[in-house]
PDB file of C-alpha atoms and ligand atoms in Angstrom:
ATOM      1  CA  MET A   1     210.884 -19.403 300.080  1.00 52.00           C
ATOM      2  CA  ALA A   2     208.965 -19.466 296.469  1.00 56.00           C
ATOM      3  CA  ALA A   3     207.649 -21.686 295.196  1.00 64.00           C
ATOM      4  CA  GLU A   4     209.013 -22.788 291.413  1.00 76.00           C
ATOM      5  CA  ASP A   5     206.399 -22.567 289.434  1.00 90.00           C
ATOM      6  CA  SER A   6     205.658 -18.854 291.387  1.00 95.00           C
ATOM      7  CA  ILE A   7     205.514 -15.395 288.471  1.00 97.00           C
ATOM      8  CA  ILE A   8     207.105 -12.668 290.000  1.00 98.00           C
ATOM      9  CA  LEU A   9     204.114  -9.969 289.529  1.00 98.00           C
ATOM     10  CA  ASP A  10     205.830  -7.012 289.657  1.00 98.00           C
ATOM     11  CA  SER A  11     202.300  -4.029 289.943  1.00 98.00           C
ATOM     12  CA  ALA A  12     199.458  -4.165 290.325  1.00 98.00           C
ATOM     13  CA  GLU A  13     199.330  -3.716 286.167  1.00 98.00           C
ATOM     14  CA  ALA A  14     201.579  -6.493 285.769  1.00 98.00           C
ATOM     15  CA  THR A  15     198.532  -9.030 288.095  1.00 98.00           C
ATOM     16  CA  GLN A  16     195.718  -7.003 286.709  1.00 98.00           C
ATOM     17  CA  LEU A  17     197.393  -8.090 282.644  1.00 98.00           C
ATOM     18  CA  TYR A  18     198.253 -11.875 284.567  1.00 98.00           C
ATOM     19  CA  GLY A  19     194.572 -11.747 285.430  1.00 98.00           C
ATOM     20  CA  LYS A  20     193.016 -10.598 281.550  1.00 98.00           C
ATOM     21  CA  ALA A  21     195.435 -13.785 280.122  1.00 98.00           C
ATOM     22  CA  TRP A  22     192.060 -15.599 281.959  1.00 98.00           C
ATOM     23  CA  ALA A  23     190.008 -14.547 279.846  1.00 98.00           C
ATOM     24  CA  ASP A  24     190.307 -16.764 276.856  1.00 97.00           C
ATOM     25  CA  THR A  25     190.732 -19.839 277.610  1.00 97.00           C
ATOM     26  CA  CYS A  26     187.131 -18.736 280.419  1.00 98.00           C
ATOM     27  CA  ARG A  27     183.971 -20.973 279.815  1.00 98.00           C
ATOM     28  CA  ALA A  28     180.790 -20.835 280.886  1.00 98.00           C
ATOM     29  CA  GLY A  29     180.409 -22.370 284.892  1.00 98.00           C
ATOM     30  CA  ASP A  30     184.359 -21.993 284.942  1.00 98.00           C
ATOM     31  CA  VAL A  31     185.458 -21.714 288.737  1.00 98.00           C
ATOM     32  CA  ILE A  32     188.343 -19.816 289.728  1.00 98.00           C
ATOM     33  CA  ALA A  33     189.413 -19.417 293.652  1.00 98.00           C
ATOM     34  CA  LEU A  34     192.005 -17.059 294.840  1.00 98.00           C
ATOM     35  CA  TYR A  35     193.657 -17.157 298.377  1.00 98.00           C
ATOM     36  CA  GLY A  36     195.682 -14.538 299.824  1.00 97.00           C
ATOM     37  CA  VAL A  37     195.955 -12.417 302.309  1.00 96.00           C
ATOM     38  CA  LEU A  38     193.843  -8.868 302.989  1.00 95.00           C
ATOM     39  CA  GLY A  39     195.685  -6.453 300.291  1.00 96.00           C
ATOM     40  CA  SER A  40     197.306  -9.233 298.538  1.00 98.00           C
ATOM     41  CA  GLY A  41     195.953  -8.457 294.854  1.00 98.00           C
ATOM     42  CA  LYS A  42     192.524 -10.925 294.325  1.00 98.00           C
ATOM     43  CA  THR A  43     191.314  -8.264 293.373  1.00 97.00           C
ATOM     44  CA  GLN A  44     193.088  -6.494 290.698  1.00 98.00           C
ATOM     45  CA  LEU A  45     193.306 -10.371 288.718  1.00 98.00           C
ATOM     46  CA  VAL A  46     189.676  -9.682 289.026  1.00 98.00           C
ATOM     47  CA  LYS A  47     189.707  -6.496 287.464  1.00 98.00           C
ATOM     48  CA  GLY A  48     191.664  -7.840 284.545  1.00 98.00           C
ATOM     49  CA  LEU A  49     189.670 -10.615 284.488  1.00 98.00           C
ATOM     50  CA  ALA A  50     186.873  -8.670 283.262  1.00 98.00           C
ATOM     51  CA  GLU A  51     188.563  -5.735 281.065  1.00 98.00           C
ATOM     52  CA  GLY A  52     189.241  -9.101 279.276  1.00 98.00           C
ATOM     53  CA  LEU A  53     185.699 -10.588 278.456  1.00 98.00           C
ATOM     54  CA  GLY A  54     185.179  -7.491 277.096  1.00 98.00           C
ATOM     55  CA  PHE A  55     183.492  -6.114 280.004  1.00 98.00           C
ATOM     56  CA  ASP A  56     183.978  -1.931 280.395  1.00 94.00           C
ATOM     57  CA  GLY A  57     182.467  -0.859 284.051  1.00 94.00           C
ATOM     58  CA  ASP A  58     184.238  -0.630 287.483  1.00 93.00           C
ATOM     59  CA  VAL A  59     186.128  -3.335 289.443  1.00 94.00           C
ATOM     60  CA  THR A  60     185.165  -3.679 292.548  1.00 86.00           C
ATOM     61  CA  SER A  61     184.888  -5.617 296.285  1.00 77.00           C
ATOM     62  CA  PRO A  62     183.500  -2.275 298.498  1.00 68.00           C
ATOM     63  CA  THR A  63     182.752  -4.224 301.592  1.00 70.00           C
ATOM     64  CA  PHE A  64     179.716  -5.532 302.162  1.00 75.00           C
ATOM     65  CA  THR A  65     178.769  -6.934 298.619  1.00 82.00           C
ATOM     66  CA  ILE A  66     179.517 -10.388 298.834  1.00 90.00           C
ATOM     67  CA  ILE A  67     178.150 -10.961 295.156  1.00 92.00           C
ATOM     68  CA  HIS A  68     178.998  -8.210 292.203  1.00 94.00           C
ATOM     69  CA  GLU A  69     177.643  -9.285 288.300  1.00 95.00           C
ATOM     70  CA  TYR A  70     180.271  -7.894 286.106  1.00 97.00           C
ATOM     71  CA  ILE A  71     177.753  -8.609 283.111  1.00 97.00           C
ATOM     72  CA  GLY A  72     178.226  -7.379 278.899  1.00 97.00           C
ATOM     73  CA  GLY A  73     181.599  -8.563 277.926  1.00 98.00           C
ATOM     74  CA  ARG A  74     181.980 -12.108 276.384  1.00 98.00           C
ATOM     75  CA  LEU A  75     180.195 -13.987 279.044  1.00 98.00           C
ATOM     76  CA  PRO A  76     178.963 -12.572 282.792  1.00 98.00           C
ATOM     77  CA  LEU A  77     181.142 -13.044 284.766  1.00 98.00           C
ATOM     78  CA  TYR A  78     180.609 -12.978 289.210  1.00 97.00           C
ATOM     79  CA  HIS A  79     182.505 -12.086 291.695  1.00 96.00           C
ATOM     80  CA  LEU A  80     182.157 -13.274 294.680  1.00 95.00           C
ATOM     81  CA  ASP A  81     184.141 -11.858 297.839  1.00 94.00           C
ATOM     82  CA  LEU A  82     183.495 -14.697 300.565  1.00 94.00           C
ATOM     83  CA  TYR A  83     185.202 -12.681 303.083  1.00 93.00           C
ATOM     84  CA  ARG A  84     182.572 -11.712 305.606  1.00 92.00           C
ATOM     85  CA  LEU A  85     180.427 -15.618 305.561  1.00 93.00           C
ATOM     86  CA  GLU A  86     182.178 -18.177 308.215  1.00 91.00           C
ATOM     87  CA  SER A  87     180.861 -21.518 307.023  1.00 92.00           C
ATOM     88  CA  VAL A  88     179.890 -23.117 303.687  1.00 94.00           C
ATOM     89  CA  GLU A  89     176.048 -22.722 305.847  1.00 95.00           C
ATOM     90  CA  ASP A  90     176.319 -18.617 305.784  1.00 92.00           C
ATOM     91  CA  ALA A  91     177.251 -19.195 302.218  1.00 93.00           C
ATOM     92  CA  LEU A  92     174.470 -21.699 301.724  1.00 94.00           C
ATOM     93  CA  ARG A  93     172.095 -18.816 303.284  1.00 93.00           C
ATOM     94  CA  ALA A  94     173.320 -16.261 301.367  1.00 89.00           C
ATOM     95  CA  GLY A  95     172.633 -17.822 297.768  1.00 90.00           C
ATOM     96  CA  MET A  96     176.532 -18.968 297.010  1.00 90.00           C
ATOM     97  CA  ASP A  97     175.806 -22.246 295.309  1.00 91.00           C
ATOM     98  CA  ASP A  98     173.599 -20.768 292.625  1.00 93.00           C
ATOM     99  CA  TYR A  99     177.191 -18.943 291.490  1.00 96.00           C
ATOM    100  CA  ILE A 100     179.186 -22.397 292.090  1.00 96.00           C
ATOM    101  CA  PRO A 101     179.580 -22.881 289.351  1.00 95.00           C
ATOM    102  CA  SER A 102     176.840 -20.553 287.481  1.00 96.00           C
ATOM    103  CA  ASP A 103     176.081 -19.515 283.491  1.00 97.00           C
ATOM    104  CA  GLY A 104     179.406 -16.966 283.103  1.00 98.00           C
ATOM    105  CA  VAL A 105     182.731 -17.594 284.902  1.00 98.00           C
ATOM    106  CA  THR A 106     182.386 -17.114 289.312  1.00 98.00           C
ATOM    107  CA  VAL A 107     186.023 -15.771 290.554  1.00 97.00           C
ATOM    108  CA  ILE A 108     185.452 -15.979 293.513  1.00 97.00           C
ATOM    109  CA  GLU A 109     188.224 -14.107 296.738  1.00 96.00           C
ATOM    110  CA  TRP A 110     188.150 -16.262 300.693  1.00 95.00           C
ATOM    111  CA  PRO A 111     187.246 -18.970 298.474  1.00 96.00           C
ATOM    112  CA  ASP A 112     187.472 -21.215 302.196  1.00 95.00           C
ATOM    113  CA  ARG A 113     184.540 -21.041 303.121  1.00 91.00           C
ATOM    114  CA  VAL A 114     183.396 -22.987 301.191  1.00 95.00           C
ATOM    115  CA  LEU A 115     185.919 -25.597 299.835  1.00 95.00           C
ATOM    116  CA  PRO A 116     183.361 -28.160 299.479  1.00 95.00           C
ATOM    117  CA  LEU A 117     181.215 -26.292 297.509  1.00 95.00           C
ATOM    118  CA  LEU A 118     183.418 -25.758 294.616  1.00 97.00           C
ATOM    119  CA  PRO A 119     183.375 -28.109 291.327  1.00 97.00           C
ATOM    120  CA  ALA A 120     186.667 -31.083 290.580  1.00 96.00           C
ATOM    121  CA  ASN A 121     187.972 -29.000 287.732  1.00 96.00           C
ATOM    122  CA  THR A 122     188.011 -25.171 290.228  1.00 98.00           C
ATOM    123  CA  ARG A 123     191.132 -23.940 288.863  1.00 98.00           C
ATOM    124  CA  HIS A 124     192.635 -22.387 292.070  1.00 98.00           C
ATOM    125  CA  PHE A 125     195.722 -20.122 292.712  1.00 98.00           C
ATOM    126  CA  THR A 126     197.399 -18.431 295.158  1.00 98.00           C
ATOM    127  CA  ILE A 127     199.536 -14.597 295.613  1.00 98.00           C
ATOM    128  CA  GLU A 128     201.549 -14.019 298.331  1.00 97.00           C
ATOM    129  CA  VAL A 129     202.779 -10.960 299.479  1.00 98.00           C
ATOM    130  CA  ALA A 130     206.185 -10.539 298.757  1.00 97.00           C
ATOM    131  CA  SER A 131     207.103  -6.874 298.605  1.00 97.00           C
ATOM    132  CA  LEU A 132     205.170  -4.026 298.117  1.00 97.00           C
ATOM    133  CA  ASN A 133     204.997  -3.914 295.218  1.00 98.00           C
ATOM    134  CA  GLU A 134     205.611  -7.201 294.621  1.00 98.00           C
ATOM    135  CA  ARG A 135     203.585 -10.514 294.261  1.00 98.00           C
ATOM    136  CA  LEU A 136     204.277 -14.000 293.382  1.00 98.00           C
ATOM    137  CA  ILE A 137     201.360 -16.519 291.985  1.00 98.00           C
ATOM    138  CA  ARG A 138     200.742 -19.601 291.611  1.00 97.00           C
ATOM    139  CA  PRO A 139     198.935 -22.163 290.769  1.00 96.00           C
ATOM    140  CA  GLY A 140     197.727 -24.181 293.848  1.00 95.00           C
ATOM    141  CA  VAL A 141     195.489 -23.699 297.263  1.00 93.00           C
ATOM    142  CA  SER A 142     196.255 -21.688 299.597  1.00 85.00           C
ATOM    143  CA  ALA A 143     198.391 -23.963 302.790  1.00 79.00           C
ATOM    144  CA  SER A 144     196.936 -22.859 305.330  1.00 78.00           C
ATOM    145  CA  ALA A 145     192.779 -23.569 303.637  1.00 74.00           C
TER     146      ALA A 145
HETATM  147  N1  ATP B   1     202.056  -6.434 292.135  1.00 69.49           N
HETATM  148  C1  ATP B   1     200.706  -6.620 292.456  1.00 69.49           C
HETATM  149  N2  ATP B   1     200.016  -7.113 292.341  1.00 69.49           N
HETATM  150  C2  ATP B   1     199.039  -6.319 292.775  1.00 69.49           C
HETATM  151  N3  ATP B   1     198.434  -5.832 293.743  1.00 69.49           N
HETATM  152  C3  ATP B   1     199.727  -5.044 294.262  1.00 69.49           C
HETATM  153  C4  ATP B   1     201.396  -4.941 293.455  1.00 69.49           C
HETATM  154  N4  ATP B   1     201.195  -3.858 294.009  1.00 69.49           N
HETATM  155  C5  ATP B   1     201.021  -3.500 294.921  1.00 69.49           C
HETATM  156  N5  ATP B   1     199.304  -3.539 294.939  1.00 69.49           N
HETATM  157  C6  ATP B   1     198.125  -2.161 295.786  1.00 69.49           C
HETATM  158  O1  ATP B   1     198.189  -4.042 296.136  1.00 69.49           O
HETATM  159  C7  ATP B   1     196.595  -3.623 296.502  1.00 69.49           C
HETATM  160  C8  ATP B   1     195.292  -5.042 295.757  1.00 69.49           C
HETATM  161  O2  ATP B   1     194.935  -4.630 296.399  1.00 69.49           O
HETATM  162  P1  ATP B   1     193.049  -6.412 296.016  1.00 69.49           P
HETATM  163  O3  ATP B   1     191.928  -4.668 296.463  1.00 69.49           O
HETATM  164  O4  ATP B   1     193.816  -6.094 294.691  1.00 69.49           O
HETATM  165  O5  ATP B   1     193.901  -6.739 297.476  1.00 69.49           O
HETATM  166  P2  ATP B   1     192.485  -8.284 297.220  1.00 69.49           P
HETATM  167  O6  ATP B   1     193.762  -9.353 298.092  1.00 69.49           O
HETATM  168  O7  ATP B   1     191.687  -7.971 296.122  1.00 69.49           O
HETATM  169  O8  ATP B   1     192.264  -7.533 299.215  1.00 69.49           O
HETATM  170  P3  ATP B   1     190.630  -7.511 299.952  1.00 69.49           P
HETATM  171  O9  ATP B   1     190.609  -9.033 300.671  1.00 69.49           O
HETATM  172  O10 ATP B   1     190.985  -6.496 300.885  1.00 69.49           O
HETATM  173  O11 ATP B   1     189.690  -7.368 299.034  1.00 69.49           O
HETATM  174  C9  ATP B   1     195.763  -2.565 295.841  1.00 69.49           C
HETATM  175  O12 ATP B   1     195.792  -1.455 296.662  1.00 69.49           O
HETATM  176  C10 ATP B   1     197.160  -2.757 294.247  1.00 69.49           C
HETATM  177  O13 ATP B   1     197.802  -1.167 293.975  1.00 69.49           O
HETATM  178 MG1   MG B   2     189.201  -8.362 297.107  1.00 69.49          MG
END
């Protein structure tokens, strides 16, 4: 059952546009936390945000890279994919605290790994897979985080 504040995103492009719309509101030091299962569309949101900030390179999530830096837009964008980290200690060892917050915008996939490190003004969004091409997004922390 979808929460009342969920929005339907009916294609990967719609999800990218949703992320792109965040760009105008972003300021240095902002942190955005994205919850959702594998393949739910978190990276599609980051792709849109990067485009909205004016970054014109590729946005991907290579499996073994934790930090992706997208430089050249209005603000630097740091994309953290923490799937492979198991604990806050892991994250600190990998130097994550330099990015939470950062001198630009930090977007975090799998933020449940670092909940105690997130600043109070972090914006949280949860994506759910509704069907092959439909996602539901709502502000807030995932119930399972
Ligand atoms: N409405 C939609 N929104 C976003 N992605 C969609 C949608 N419909 C289909 N897709 C597809 O779902 C996949 C989402 O992949 P994406 O890499 O963004 O997921 P992710 O949440 O970042 O996963 P991971 O945790 O593995 O990094 C893409 O292949 C995309 O084309
Ligand atoms: Mg991803």
